[in-house]
Amino acid sequence: MDIQSCVEVRNEWDIVSARQLGRNMAKELGFGNVDQARITTAISELARNIYLYAGRGKICIEPIDQLGKKGLRIIALDNGPGIREIRKVMEDGYTTSGGLGAGLPGVKRLMDEFSIESTVDVGTEISATKWLR
Amino acid sequence: MRIPILKLHEYLLITIQVEMDDQTALQFQEDLLNKIHDTGAKGVVIDLTSVDMIDSFIAKVLGDVVRMSKLMGAQVVLTGIQPAVAITLIDLGISMREVSTALDLEQGLDKLRLELEG
């Protein structure tokens, strides 16, 4: 299980599949139940963003091992419209969907590392990592 | 998938034991409001003991159904929120401030009784 697993996100049910994959992987890696809930919730939020804003994309989850430091990385990829103002979407309370989705600041708080790359009209790639304590 | 809603005297009891997708959550919202209308229930307990994750969408659906029920004249108490769920909700920035909660089903029913009689 050192390979990446991905779930295509095209509809609401794929959001459930993505978070189930995340929970199983987090459990196997030995995360406690609070971190399992954090990881599962972060995946759910990222998958919902793909569904809401890009229409389709994918969530990939991979175990990581950096010099003995173990963790799990979530990668959310889409070829959607991209994010025009990244600084703004990283502010608490900013929304373009009318309050669906707690947004990216929430995901950042749930995880240990967070990075986002987005190009308008090309797509968005978000990567979020949780380390095993 | 439908979430069963049980009637107990003037109360409705719901225990959520399924992994909720969006449709199930929205269907539940509608079913609960219809059941309040049909039974004239004054109080509702939604037990979340078996729920291991609440994301912002499910939190919004739950918060909305509490406010909708209040509009119809029924009080709702959420019970049994797991420690991991409470932690992730606050991390996400969702406080559900105006929602009434209790530790478990028993305390939820006590709370409703107090609120409705007091």
CSV table of C-alpha atoms in Angstrom, one decimal:
chain,number,residue,atom,x,y,z
A,1,MET,CA,0.0,0.0,0.0
A,2,ASP,CA,2.8,2.5,-0.7
A,3,ILE,CA,1.0,3.4,-3.9
A,4,GLN,CA,-1.3,6.3,-4.4
A,5,SER,CA,-5.1,5.6,-4.6
A,6,CYS,CA,-7.4,7.9,-6.4
A,7,VAL,CA,-11.1,8.5,-6.6
A,8,GLU,CA,-12.7,10.4,-9.5
A,9,VAL,CA,-15.1,13.1,-8.3
A,10,ARG,CA,-18.0,13.7,-10.6
A,11,ASN,CA,-21.0,13.6,-8.3
A,12,GLU,CA,-22.1,13.7,-4.7
A,13,TRP,CA,-21.7,10.0,-4.1
A,14,ASP,CA,-18.0,10.2,-5.2
A,15,ILE,CA,-17.5,12.5,-2.2
A,16,VAL,CA,-18.6,9.6,0.1
A,17,SER,CA,-16.2,7.2,-1.7
A,18,ALA,CA,-13.3,9.6,-1.4
A,19,ARG,CA,-13.7,10.0,2.3
A,20,GLN,CA,-14.2,6.3,2.8
A,21,LEU,CA,-10.9,5.6,1.0
A,22,GLY,CA,-9.3,8.3,3.2
A,23,ARG,CA,-10.6,6.8,6.4
A,24,ASN,CA,-9.5,3.3,5.5
A,25,MET,CA,-6.0,4.5,4.6
A,26,ALA,CA,-5.7,6.6,7.7
A,27,LYS,CA,-6.8,3.7,9.9
A,28,GLU,CA,-4.3,1.3,8.2
A,29,LEU,CA,-1.5,3.8,8.7
A,30,GLY,CA,-2.2,3.9,12.4
A,31,PHE,CA,-3.8,7.3,12.8
A,32,GLY,CA,-5.9,7.8,16.0
A,33,ASN,CA,-9.7,8.4,15.7
A,34,VAL,CA,-9.4,12.2,16.0
A,35,ASP,CA,-6.9,12.4,13.2
A,36,GLN,CA,-8.9,9.9,11.2
A,37,ALA,CA,-11.9,12.3,11.5
A,38,ARG,CA,-9.7,15.3,10.6
A,39,ILE,CA,-8.4,13.5,7.5
A,40,THR,CA,-11.8,12.3,6.5
A,41,THR,CA,-13.4,15.7,6.9
A,42,ALA,CA,-10.6,17.4,5.0
A,43,ILE,CA,-11.1,15.0,2.1
A,44,SER,CA,-14.9,15.6,2.2
A,45,GLU,CA,-14.4,19.4,2.0
A,46,LEU,CA,-11.8,19.1,-0.9
A,47,ALA,CA,-14.0,16.7,-2.8
A,48,ARG,CA,-17.0,19.0,-2.4
A,49,ASN,CA,-15.0,22.0,-3.7
A,50,ILE,CA,-14.1,20.0,-6.8
A,51,TYR,CA,-17.8,19.0,-7.3
A,52,LEU,CA,-19.1,22.5,-6.7
A,53,TYR,CA,-16.5,24.6,-8.5
A,54,ALA,CA,-14.8,22.4,-11.1
A,55,GLY,CA,-17.6,19.9,-11.8
A,56,ARG,CA,-15.1,17.0,-11.9
A,57,GLY,CA,-11.6,16.1,-10.8
A,58,LYS,CA,-10.0,13.6,-8.5
A,59,ILE,CA,-8.8,13.1,-5.0
A,60,CYS,CA,-5.6,11.0,-4.5
A,61,ILE,CA,-4.4,9.7,-1.2
A,62,GLU,CA,-0.9,8.4,-0.6
A,63,PRO,CA,1.1,7.3,2.4
A,64,ILE,CA,4.4,9.1,2.8
A,65,ASP,CA,7.6,8.2,4.5
A,66,GLN,CA,10.2,11.0,4.7
A,67,LEU,CA,13.3,9.8,6.6
A,68,GLY,CA,11.2,7.7,8.9
A,69,LYS,CA,8.6,10.4,9.4
A,70,LYS,CA,5.3,8.8,8.3
A,71,GLY,CA,2.1,10.5,7.2
A,72,LEU,CA,-0.6,10.7,4.7
A,73,ARG,CA,-1.0,13.2,1.8
A,74,ILE,CA,-4.2,14.2,0.1
A,75,ILE,CA,-4.0,15.6,-3.4
A,76,ALA,CA,-7.0,17.3,-4.9
A,77,LEU,CA,-6.8,17.9,-8.6
A,78,ASP,CA,-9.1,19.5,-11.1
A,79,ASN,CA,-9.1,21.2,-14.5
A,80,GLY,CA,-11.7,23.7,-13.5
A,81,PRO,CA,-11.8,27.4,-13.7
A,82,GLY,CA,-9.0,27.9,-11.2
A,83,ILE,CA,-9.0,30.3,-8.3
A,84,ARG,CA,-8.5,34.0,-9.2
A,85,GLU,CA,-7.7,35.3,-5.7
A,86,ILE,CA,-6.0,32.6,-3.7
A,87,ARG,CA,-5.2,35.1,-0.8
A,88,LYS,CA,-8.9,35.8,-0.5
A,89,VAL,CA,-10.1,32.1,-0.5
A,90,MET,CA,-7.6,31.5,2.3
A,91,GLU,CA,-9.4,34.0,4.5
A,92,ASP,CA,-12.0,32.7,7.0
A,93,GLY,CA,-15.5,33.5,6.0
A,94,TYR,CA,-14.8,34.1,2.3
A,95,THR,CA,-17.3,32.2,0.1
A,96,THR,CA,-18.6,32.3,-3.4
A,97,SER,CA,-21.1,29.4,-2.8
A,98,GLY,CA,-23.3,31.0,-0.2
A,99,GLY,CA,-21.9,29.1,2.8
A,100,LEU,CA,-21.7,25.6,1.4
A,101,GLY,CA,-18.3,24.3,2.5
A,102,ALA,CA,-16.3,25.7,5.4
A,103,GLY,CA,-13.6,26.5,2.8
A,104,LEU,CA,-9.9,26.0,2.6
A,105,PRO,CA,-8.9,27.7,5.8
A,106,GLY,CA,-10.8,25.0,7.7
A,107,VAL,CA,-9.0,22.3,5.7
A,108,LYS,CA,-5.7,24.0,6.4
A,109,ARG,CA,-6.4,23.9,10.2
A,110,LEU,CA,-7.4,20.2,10.0
A,111,MET,CA,-4.1,19.2,8.4
A,112,ASP,CA,-0.4,19.8,9.2
A,113,GLU,CA,0.8,21.1,5.9
A,114,PHE,CA,-1.2,22.7,3.1
A,115,SER,CA,-0.3,24.1,-0.3
A,116,ILE,CA,-2.3,25.3,-3.2
A,117,GLU,CA,-1.4,26.0,-6.8
A,118,SER,CA,-4.0,27.3,-9.2
A,119,THR,CA,-4.0,28.8,-12.7
A,120,VAL,CA,-7.1,30.6,-14.0
A,121,ASP,CA,-8.8,28.5,-16.7
A,122,VAL,CA,-6.3,25.6,-16.2
A,123,GLY,CA,-7.1,24.2,-12.9
A,124,THR,CA,-6.2,23.7,-9.2
A,125,GLU,CA,-4.0,21.4,-7.3
A,126,ILE,CA,-4.2,21.3,-3.5
A,127,SER,CA,-1.9,19.2,-1.4
A,128,ALA,CA,-2.5,18.6,2.3
A,129,THR,CA,-0.4,16.4,4.6
A,130,LYS,CA,-1.1,14.9,8.1
A,131,TRP,CA,1.9,13.5,10.0
A,132,LEU,CA,1.6,10.5,12.2
A,133,ARG,CA,2.4,11.5,15.8
B,1,MET,CA,-31.6,5.6,1.7
B,2,ARG,CA,-34.1,6.8,4.4
B,3,ILE,CA,-33.3,7.5,8.0
B,4,PRO,CA,-36.0,6.1,10.3
B,5,ILE,CA,-37.9,8.5,12.5
B,6,LEU,CA,-39.5,7.1,15.7
B,7,LYS,CA,-42.4,8.6,17.6
B,8,LEU,CA,-42.3,8.4,21.4
B,9,HIS,CA,-45.3,10.2,23.0
B,10,GLU,CA,-44.9,13.8,22.0
B,11,TYR,CA,-41.3,13.4,20.9
B,12,LEU,CA,-39.6,12.2,17.8
B,13,LEU,CA,-36.4,10.2,18.0
B,14,ILE,CA,-33.8,9.7,15.3
B,15,THR,CA,-30.6,7.9,15.6
B,16,ILE,CA,-28.3,8.4,12.6
B,17,GLN,CA,-26.4,5.2,11.8
B,18,VAL,CA,-25.6,5.5,8.2
B,19,GLU,CA,-22.8,7.2,6.3
B,20,MET,CA,-24.7,10.3,5.1
B,21,ASP,CA,-24.4,11.3,1.5
B,22,ASP,CA,-26.0,14.6,0.4
B,23,GLN,CA,-29.2,13.1,-0.8
B,24,THR,CA,-29.8,11.1,2.4
B,25,ALA,CA,-29.2,14.2,4.5
B,26,LEU,CA,-31.6,16.4,2.4
B,27,GLN,CA,-34.2,13.6,2.3
B,28,PHE,CA,-33.9,13.3,6.1
B,29,GLN,CA,-34.5,17.1,6.4
B,30,GLU,CA,-37.8,16.8,4.5
B,31,ASP,CA,-38.9,13.6,6.2
B,32,LEU,CA,-38.4,15.1,9.7
B,33,LEU,CA,-40.4,18.3,8.9
B,34,ASN,CA,-43.2,16.2,7.4
B,35,LYS,CA,-43.2,13.9,10.5
B,36,ILE,CA,-43.4,16.9,12.8
B,37,HIS,CA,-46.3,18.2,10.8
B,38,ASP,CA,-48.1,14.9,10.8
B,39,THR,CA,-47.6,14.0,14.5
B,40,GLY,CA,-47.7,17.4,16.1
B,41,ALA,CA,-44.5,16.5,17.9
B,42,LYS,CA,-43.2,19.2,20.2
B,43,GLY,CA,-39.7,17.9,20.7
B,44,VAL,CA,-37.1,16.1,18.6
B,45,VAL,CA,-33.9,14.3,19.6
B,46,ILE,CA,-31.3,13.6,16.8
B,47,ASP,CA,-28.7,11.2,18.2
B,48,LEU,CA,-25.3,11.3,16.5
B,49,THR,CA,-23.5,8.7,18.6
B,50,SER,CA,-22.7,6.5,15.6
B,51,VAL,CA,-21.6,9.4,13.4
B,52,ASP,CA,-17.8,9.5,13.0
B,53,MET,CA,-17.6,12.5,10.7
B,54,ILE,CA,-19.5,15.8,10.2
B,55,ASP,CA,-18.3,17.9,7.3
B,56,SER,CA,-19.5,21.5,6.6
B,57,PHE,CA,-22.4,20.2,4.4
B,58,ILE,CA,-23.8,17.9,7.0
B,59,ALA,CA,-23.4,20.5,9.6
B,60,LYS,CA,-25.3,23.0,7.5
B,61,VAL,CA,-28.1,20.5,6.9
B,62,LEU,CA,-28.4,19.7,10.6
B,63,GLY,CA,-28.3,23.4,11.6
B,64,ASP,CA,-30.9,24.2,9.0
B,65,VAL,CA,-33.3,21.4,10.1
B,66,VAL,CA,-33.0,22.6,13.7
B,67,ARG,CA,-34.0,26.1,12.6
B,68,MET,CA,-36.8,24.8,10.3
B,69,SER,CA,-38.2,22.7,13.1
B,70,LYS,CA,-38.2,25.7,15.3
B,71,LEU,CA,-40.2,27.7,12.7
B,72,MET,CA,-42.8,24.9,12.9
B,73,GLY,CA,-42.9,25.0,16.7
B,74,ALA,CA,-40.7,22.0,17.6
B,75,GLN,CA,-37.6,22.0,19.7
B,76,VAL,CA,-34.6,19.9,18.5
B,77,VAL,CA,-31.7,18.7,20.6
B,78,LEU,CA,-28.6,17.0,19.0
B,79,THR,CA,-27.1,14.4,21.2
B,80,GLY,CA,-24.1,12.1,21.3
B,81,ILE,CA,-21.6,14.2,19.3
B,82,GLN,CA,-18.3,12.2,19.5
B,83,PRO,CA,-15.1,13.9,20.8
B,84,ALA,CA,-13.4,13.5,17.3
B,85,VAL,CA,-16.4,15.1,15.7
B,86,ALA,CA,-16.5,18.1,18.1
B,87,ILE,CA,-12.8,18.6,17.5
B,88,THR,CA,-13.0,18.6,13.7
B,89,LEU,CA,-16.1,20.9,13.7
B,90,ILE,CA,-14.3,23.5,15.7
B,91,ASP,CA,-11.1,23.1,13.5
B,92,LEU,CA,-13.3,23.7,10.5
B,93,GLY,CA,-14.7,26.8,12.1
B,94,ILE,CA,-18.2,25.6,12.7
B,95,SER,CA,-19.5,26.2,16.2
B,96,MET,CA,-23.3,25.5,15.7
B,97,ARG,CA,-23.8,28.0,18.4
B,98,GLU,CA,-27.6,28.3,18.3
B,99,VAL,CA,-28.1,24.5,18.3
B,100,SER,CA,-29.2,22.8,21.5
B,101,THR,CA,-27.1,19.8,22.4
B,102,ALA,CA,-26.8,17.1,25.2
B,103,LEU,CA,-24.3,14.4,26.0
B,104,ASP,CA,-26.6,11.5,25.3
B,105,LEU,CA,-30.1,10.5,24.4
B,106,GLU,CA,-31.2,10.4,28.1
B,107,GLN,CA,-29.9,13.9,28.8
B,108,GLY,CA,-31.4,15.1,25.5
B,109,LEU,CA,-34.8,14.0,26.5
B,110,ASP,CA,-34.4,15.5,30.0
B,111,LYS,CA,-33.4,18.8,28.3
B,112,LEU,CA,-36.4,18.8,26.0
B,113,ARG,CA,-38.7,18.0,28.9
B,114,LEU,CA,-37.3,21.0,30.9
B,115,GLU,CA,-37.5,23.3,27.9
B,116,LEU,CA,-41.0,22.3,27.0
B,117,GLU,CA,-42.5,22.3,30.5
B,118,GLY,CA,-40.4,25.1,32.0
